[in-house]
Amino acid sequence: MANSRSALKRVRQTKVQTARNRNLKSRVKDTRKDALAAVEEGNQKAAATAYNAFASATDKAAKGGAMHKNTASRLKGRIAAKVNGLS
């Protein structure tokens, strides 16, 4: 257990940051699954809507530091290619 005041504060901060990152990453995973499911169905409109939600969640995760910006870009590119392949 932490002994100094600064170490105790870091423990508190880490708990908050971990919860925030977990929430962001979970949202990215859920929206990614929704987008891929819409692509599998072949529904262009639903896939585009799901992709927009996925891109937004991914950008927010990258902006917040929960995910690297290159990782976010790579994931968005892969899903976008699948969505664009439907048309």
Tab-separated table of C-alpha atoms in Angstrom:
chain	number	residue	atom	x	y	z
A	1	MET	CA	0.000	0.000	0.000
A	2	ALA	CA	1.136	3.537	-0.677
A	3	ASN	CA	2.666	5.424	2.224
A	4	SER	CA	3.102	9.024	1.128
A	5	ARG	CA	0.341	11.503	0.366
A	6	SER	CA	1.424	11.793	-3.241
A	7	ALA	CA	1.410	8.015	-3.658
A	8	LEU	CA	-2.095	7.804	-2.189
A	9	LYS	CA	-3.236	10.503	-4.601
A	10	ARG	CA	-1.735	8.581	-7.532
A	11	VAL	CA	-3.686	5.493	-6.442
A	12	ARG	CA	-6.916	7.511	-6.464
A	13	GLN	CA	-6.119	9.036	-9.853
A	14	THR	CA	-5.259	5.650	-11.328
A	15	LYS	CA	-8.627	4.229	-10.265
A	16	VAL	CA	-10.480	7.043	-12.028
A	17	GLN	CA	-8.315	6.819	-15.153
A	18	THR	CA	-8.654	3.036	-15.317
A	19	ALA	CA	-12.438	3.265	-15.080
A	20	ARG	CA	-12.537	5.927	-17.796
A	21	ASN	CA	-10.263	3.935	-20.121
A	22	ARG	CA	-12.246	0.748	-19.534
A	23	ASN	CA	-15.475	2.560	-20.426
A	24	LEU	CA	-13.983	4.035	-23.605
A	25	LYS	CA	-12.484	0.737	-24.761
A	26	SER	CA	-15.698	-1.126	-24.021
A	27	ARG	CA	-17.674	1.364	-26.095
A	28	VAL	CA	-15.237	0.930	-28.990
A	29	LYS	CA	-15.572	-2.862	-28.840
A	30	ASP	CA	-19.376	-2.743	-28.694
A	31	THR	CA	-19.740	-0.300	-31.579
A	32	ARG	CA	-17.209	-2.293	-33.615
A	33	LYS	CA	-19.281	-5.448	-33.159
A	34	ASP	CA	-22.420	-3.555	-34.200
A	35	ALA	CA	-20.714	-2.224	-37.331
A	36	LEU	CA	-19.389	-5.643	-38.321
A	37	ALA	CA	-22.804	-7.213	-37.741
A	38	ALA	CA	-24.420	-4.614	-40.000
A	39	VAL	CA	-21.822	-5.329	-42.689
A	40	GLU	CA	-22.495	-9.077	-42.421
A	41	GLU	CA	-26.213	-8.421	-42.909
A	42	GLY	CA	-25.406	-6.411	-46.019
A	43	ASN	CA	-27.499	-3.443	-44.922
A	44	GLN	CA	-25.747	-0.365	-46.366
A	45	LYS	CA	-27.694	2.222	-44.366
A	46	ALA	CA	-27.365	0.415	-41.027
A	47	ALA	CA	-23.681	-0.252	-41.679
A	48	ALA	CA	-23.012	3.423	-42.414
A	49	THR	CA	-24.821	4.496	-39.244
A	50	ALA	CA	-22.993	1.897	-37.151
A	51	TYR	CA	-19.671	2.938	-38.698
A	52	ASN	CA	-20.285	6.573	-37.747
A	53	ALA	CA	-20.919	5.550	-34.133
A	54	PHE	CA	-17.802	3.360	-34.195
A	55	ALA	CA	-15.638	6.131	-35.658
A	56	SER	CA	-16.867	8.571	-33.023
A	57	ALA	CA	-16.161	6.157	-30.166
A	58	THR	CA	-12.747	5.309	-31.586
A	59	ASP	CA	-11.772	8.961	-32.004
A	60	LYS	CA	-12.831	9.726	-28.437
A	61	ALA	CA	-10.789	6.797	-27.118
A	62	ALA	CA	-7.738	7.968	-29.067
A	63	LYS	CA	-8.231	11.553	-27.948
A	64	GLY	CA	-8.506	10.473	-24.315
A	65	GLY	CA	-5.379	8.342	-24.477
A	66	ALA	CA	-7.114	4.998	-24.015
A	67	MET	CA	-5.960	3.975	-27.484
A	68	HIS	CA	-3.110	5.078	-29.735
A	69	LYS	CA	-4.139	7.297	-32.645
A	70	ASN	CA	-2.587	4.929	-35.193
A	71	THR	CA	-4.535	2.005	-33.739
A	72	ALA	CA	-7.737	4.018	-33.981
A	73	SER	CA	-6.961	4.955	-37.567
A	74	ARG	CA	-6.199	1.349	-38.511
A	75	LEU	CA	-9.424	0.036	-36.989
A	76	LYS	CA	-11.514	2.741	-38.648
A	77	GLY	CA	-9.874	2.059	-42.007
A	78	ARG	CA	-10.613	-1.649	-41.869
A	79	ILE	CA	-14.273	-1.141	-40.997
A	80	ALA	CA	-14.634	1.673	-43.558
A	81	ALA	CA	-13.307	-0.600	-46.308
A	82	LYS	CA	-15.921	-3.212	-45.444
A	83	VAL	CA	-18.731	-0.645	-45.309
A	84	ASN	CA	-17.667	0.886	-48.625
A	85	GLY	CA	-17.521	-2.581	-50.162
A	86	LEU	CA	-21.274	-2.938	-49.692
A	87	SER	CA	-22.198	-0.245	-52.199
